[in-house]
């Protein structure tokens, strides 16, 4: 089993370095990215939507060129454990999700995913060995077209100006003051 | 000049690998993280807020243990080029921002930041050499306390159930159906 250019052991090491621990979601996320790659044409550029901010964005960032900071990875929180790769021109691509029907066959994965026992009572070793044994068989795939809003080439948008309130630079398109001074984010100076 | 455990050359290489290119914002972001570290106590754990999704999250993810997927990096888009490191217990920390007053001394940085010329007419080589020469002198620092909402230990929250609409697992706290089926994210099956 390969995770992009990494072996399982290499991916586990990378995941620990980047994510801090090898969480079960990181390992399943690795299989999800691998599964998606197999469905995509070899040519073309793909953006990714992660439907959860837990673990999945890090698996995507480790295994693909897509990152939060380069804009090719977007997080659209739906609470579902799913990722979608799509072609930016056509909107077409594949969505891979952890299939709750398919995990029923694996008692420890099912217990972990549906939180059927407190974490302390779960068998972590058994959980990881079930995930590795099950691998991509836990997943289902859909061919999808994403909403048009993901196709828009977002320009970084117009000029920056100085916010009259905080005196910092901000995109003038945001209004008369920056979004922070409009109330979105407040700090107390100490 | 060091970027955490990396030299400038190592950081540039890492940035190209992770972000795809060495964008000016990635380089400035590296100096911002380095500057913040110097203000923080050696002991303690810090979360990070990035006020822009452009470049900054990737600089943070490369140079700190904080990532989107492990939850220690949060993006709060205000349009300002700033990051804040804060102690999760007390909410106290430092905020570092690109200071528009300080960049006035560097013509090519000023031109890039305020988009005074089309990108094609900017002098990329001069821009990067000015950024490296200026380094942390482009930045200002504030000691801050963040809003209480960032201190809440967000639990991943309660049980998962099966969405009666899409049949996928979702956090039951989100409502009778998952957020996607409530209209947040729609795919067309193809």
PDB file of C-alpha atoms in Angstrom, chain A residues 18-19 49 51 53-55 57-58 61 67-70 75 77-80 84 92 95 97 100 113-115 142-147 149-150 156-158 160 162 166-171 178-180 184-190, chain B residues 18-19 49 51 53-55 57-58 61 67-70 75 77-80 84 92 95 97 100 113-115 142-147 149-150 156-158 160 162 166-171 178-180 184-190:
ATOM      1  CA  UNK A  18       3.443  17.329  10.862  1.00  0.00           C
ATOM      2  CA  UNK A  19       0.344  16.559  12.900  1.00  0.00           C
ATOM      3  CA  UNK A  49     -12.362  20.368  -0.389  1.00  0.00           C
ATOM      4  CA  UNK A  51     -15.433  18.540   4.822  1.00  0.00           C
ATOM      5  CA  UNK A  53     -11.099  20.356   9.840  1.00  0.00           C
ATOM      6  CA  UNK A  54     -10.111  17.352  11.970  1.00  0.00           C
ATOM      7  CA  UNK A  55      -7.076  15.529  10.581  1.00  0.00           C
ATOM      8  CA  UNK A  57      -6.593  18.812   5.958  1.00  0.00           C
ATOM      9  CA  UNK A  58      -3.240  17.584   7.248  1.00  0.00           C
ATOM     10  CA  UNK A  61      -1.353  18.810   2.837  1.00  0.00           C
ATOM     11  CA  UNK A  67      -2.311  23.613   1.159  1.00  0.00           C
ATOM     12  CA  UNK A  68      -4.417  26.107   3.058  1.00  0.00           C
ATOM     13  CA  UNK A  69      -1.933  28.875   2.391  1.00  0.00           C
ATOM     14  CA  UNK A  70      -1.708  28.331  -1.366  1.00  0.00           C
ATOM     15  CA  UNK A  75     -12.201  23.588   4.300  1.00  0.00           C
ATOM     16  CA  UNK A  77     -17.072  22.138   7.411  1.00  0.00           C
ATOM     17  CA  UNK A  78     -20.024  19.779   7.100  1.00  0.00           C
ATOM     18  CA  UNK A  79     -19.025  17.419   9.914  1.00  0.00           C
ATOM     19  CA  UNK A  80     -18.730  14.530   7.461  1.00  0.00           C
ATOM     20  CA  UNK A  84     -13.447  15.960  -2.755  1.00  0.00           C
ATOM     21  CA  UNK A  92     -15.773  17.664 -11.935  1.00  0.00           C
ATOM     22  CA  UNK A  95     -15.492  12.605  -3.511  1.00  0.00           C
ATOM     23  CA  UNK A  97     -15.928   9.392   2.262  1.00  0.00           C
ATOM     24  CA  UNK A 100     -20.419   4.088   7.981  1.00  0.00           C
ATOM     25  CA  UNK A 113     -15.874   6.461  14.964  1.00  0.00           C
ATOM     26  CA  UNK A 114     -19.227   6.381  16.749  1.00  0.00           C
ATOM     27  CA  UNK A 115     -17.606   7.012  20.135  1.00  0.00           C
ATOM     28  CA  UNK A 142     -18.736   9.343  -5.764  1.00  0.00           C
ATOM     29  CA  UNK A 143     -18.119  11.128  -9.021  1.00  0.00           C
ATOM     30  CA  UNK A 144     -19.236  14.684  -8.411  1.00  0.00           C
ATOM     31  CA  UNK A 145     -19.427  18.183  -9.745  1.00  0.00           C
ATOM     32  CA  UNK A 146     -18.811  20.870  -7.128  1.00  0.00           C
ATOM     33  CA  UNK A 147     -20.756  24.103  -6.734  1.00  0.00           C
ATOM     34  CA  UNK A 149     -18.528  29.063  -6.365  1.00  0.00           C
ATOM     35  CA  UNK A 150     -15.470  26.822  -6.157  1.00  0.00           C
ATOM     36  CA  UNK A 156      -6.836  38.494  -4.224  1.00  0.00           C
ATOM     37  CA  UNK A 157      -8.872  41.495  -5.034  1.00  0.00           C
ATOM     38  CA  UNK A 158      -8.116  45.115  -5.589  1.00  0.00           C
ATOM     39  CA  UNK A 160      -4.965  47.585  -0.060  1.00  0.00           C
ATOM     40  CA  UNK A 162      -4.904  51.747   5.584  1.00  0.00           C
ATOM     41  CA  UNK A 166      -6.363  50.220  13.547  1.00  0.00           C
ATOM     42  CA  UNK A 167      -4.014  51.897  11.016  1.00  0.00           C
ATOM     43  CA  UNK A 168      -3.075  48.545   9.525  1.00  0.00           C
ATOM     44  CA  UNK A 169      -3.286  47.669   5.855  1.00  0.00           C
ATOM     45  CA  UNK A 170      -6.395  45.820   4.669  1.00  0.00           C
ATOM     46  CA  UNK A 171      -8.226  45.083   1.396  1.00  0.00           C
ATOM     47  CA  UNK A 178     -10.954  46.296   8.122  1.00  0.00           C
ATOM     48  CA  UNK A 179     -12.995  43.245   9.083  1.00  0.00           C
ATOM     49  CA  UNK A 180     -11.316  43.076  12.504  1.00  0.00           C
ATOM     50  CA  UNK A 184     -14.805  40.117  13.593  1.00  0.00           C
ATOM     51  CA  UNK A 185     -11.741  39.764  15.812  1.00  0.00           C
ATOM     52  CA  UNK A 186     -10.856  41.682  18.945  1.00  0.00           C
ATOM     53  CA  UNK A 187      -7.654  41.611  20.949  1.00  0.00           C
ATOM     54  CA  UNK A 188      -7.045  43.233  24.298  1.00  0.00           C
ATOM     55  CA  UNK A 189      -3.664  44.959  24.358  1.00  0.00           C
ATOM     56  CA  UNK A 190      -1.784  43.993  27.515  1.00  0.00           C
TER      57      UNK A 190
ATOM     58  CA  UNK B  18       5.099  22.789   0.750  1.00  0.00           C
ATOM     59  CA  UNK B  19       3.600  25.922  -0.789  1.00  0.00           C
ATOM     60  CA  UNK B  49      -4.367  32.673  14.827  1.00  0.00           C
ATOM     61  CA  UNK B  51      -5.554  36.684  10.099  1.00  0.00           C
ATOM     62  CA  UNK B  53      -5.431  32.602   4.565  1.00  0.00           C
ATOM     63  CA  UNK B  54      -2.825  33.766   2.049  1.00  0.00           C
ATOM     64  CA  UNK B  55       0.616  32.271   2.704  1.00  0.00           C
ATOM     65  CA  UNK B  57      -0.939  29.538   7.447  1.00  0.00           C
ATOM     66  CA  UNK B  58       1.733  27.688   5.484  1.00  0.00           C
ATOM     67  CA  UNK B  61       2.591  25.044   9.591  1.00  0.00           C
ATOM     68  CA  UNK B  67      -1.512  22.831  11.832  1.00  0.00           C
ATOM     69  CA  UNK B  68      -5.047  23.228  10.558  1.00  0.00           C
ATOM     70  CA  UNK B  69      -5.737  19.534  11.023  1.00  0.00           C
ATOM     71  CA  UNK B  70      -4.509  19.338  14.618  1.00  0.00           C
ATOM     72  CA  UNK B  75      -7.684  31.061  10.475  1.00  0.00           C
ATOM     73  CA  UNK B  77      -9.826  36.122   8.156  1.00  0.00           C
ATOM     74  CA  UNK B  78      -9.571  39.851   8.763  1.00  0.00           C
ATOM     75  CA  UNK B  79      -7.592  40.690   5.639  1.00  0.00           C
ATOM     76  CA  UNK B  80      -4.674  41.941   7.734  1.00  0.00           C
ATOM     77  CA  UNK B  84      -1.028  35.928  16.931  1.00  0.00           C
ATOM     78  CA  UNK B  92      -2.118  35.957  26.493  1.00  0.00           C
ATOM     79  CA  UNK B  95       0.624  39.487  17.754  1.00  0.00           C
ATOM     80  CA  UNK B  97       1.953  42.241  11.876  1.00  0.00           C
ATOM     81  CA  UNK B 100       2.670  49.501   6.600  1.00  0.00           C
ATOM     82  CA  UNK B 113       2.132  45.100  -0.834  1.00  0.00           C
ATOM     83  CA  UNK B 114      -0.027  47.980  -2.007  1.00  0.00           C
ATOM     84  CA  UNK B 115      -0.204  46.614  -5.554  1.00  0.00           C
ATOM     85  CA  UNK B 142       1.799  43.787  20.248  1.00  0.00           C
ATOM     86  CA  UNK B 143       1.285  41.954  23.475  1.00  0.00           C
ATOM     87  CA  UNK B 144      -2.308  40.810  23.393  1.00  0.00           C
ATOM     88  CA  UNK B 145      -5.004  38.785  25.047  1.00  0.00           C
ATOM     89  CA  UNK B 146      -7.259  36.946  22.604  1.00  0.00           C
ATOM     90  CA  UNK B 147     -11.034  36.640  22.834  1.00  0.00           C
ATOM     91  CA  UNK B 149     -13.822  31.958  22.531  1.00  0.00           C
ATOM     92  CA  UNK B 150     -10.310  30.841  21.597  1.00  0.00           C
ATOM     93  CA  UNK B 156     -15.120  17.247  19.263  1.00  0.00           C
ATOM     94  CA  UNK B 157     -18.535  17.045  20.701  1.00  0.00           C
ATOM     95  CA  UNK B 158     -20.932  14.256  21.427  1.00  0.00           C
ATOM     96  CA  UNK B 160     -22.081  10.764  15.666  1.00  0.00           C
ATOM     97  CA  UNK B 162     -26.373   8.750  10.488  1.00  0.00           C
ATOM     98  CA  UNK B 166     -27.381  11.525   2.798  1.00  0.00           C
ATOM     99  CA  UNK B 167     -26.929   8.422   5.006  1.00  0.00           C
ATOM    100  CA  UNK B 168     -23.430   9.513   6.020  1.00  0.00           C
ATOM    101  CA  UNK B 169     -22.224   9.877   9.582  1.00  0.00           C
ATOM    102  CA  UNK B 170     -22.311  13.362  11.105  1.00  0.00           C
ATOM    103  CA  UNK B 171     -22.181  14.976  14.576  1.00  0.00           C
ATOM    104  CA  UNK B 178     -25.889  17.043   8.562  1.00  0.00           C
ATOM    105  CA  UNK B 179     -24.761  20.565   7.700  1.00  0.00           C
ATOM    106  CA  UNK B 180     -24.276  19.616   4.039  1.00  0.00           C
ATOM    107  CA  UNK B 184     -24.084  24.266   3.299  1.00  0.00           C
ATOM    108  CA  UNK B 185     -22.452  22.198   0.573  1.00  0.00           C
ATOM    109  CA  UNK B 186     -24.031  20.635  -2.476  1.00  0.00           C
ATOM    110  CA  UNK B 187     -22.485  18.297  -5.012  1.00  0.00           C
ATOM    111  CA  UNK B 188     -24.049  17.131  -8.255  1.00  0.00           C
ATOM    112  CA  UNK B 189     -23.507  13.410  -8.738  1.00  0.00           C
ATOM    113  CA  UNK B 190     -22.212  12.743 -12.253  1.00  0.00           C
TER     114      UNK B 190
END
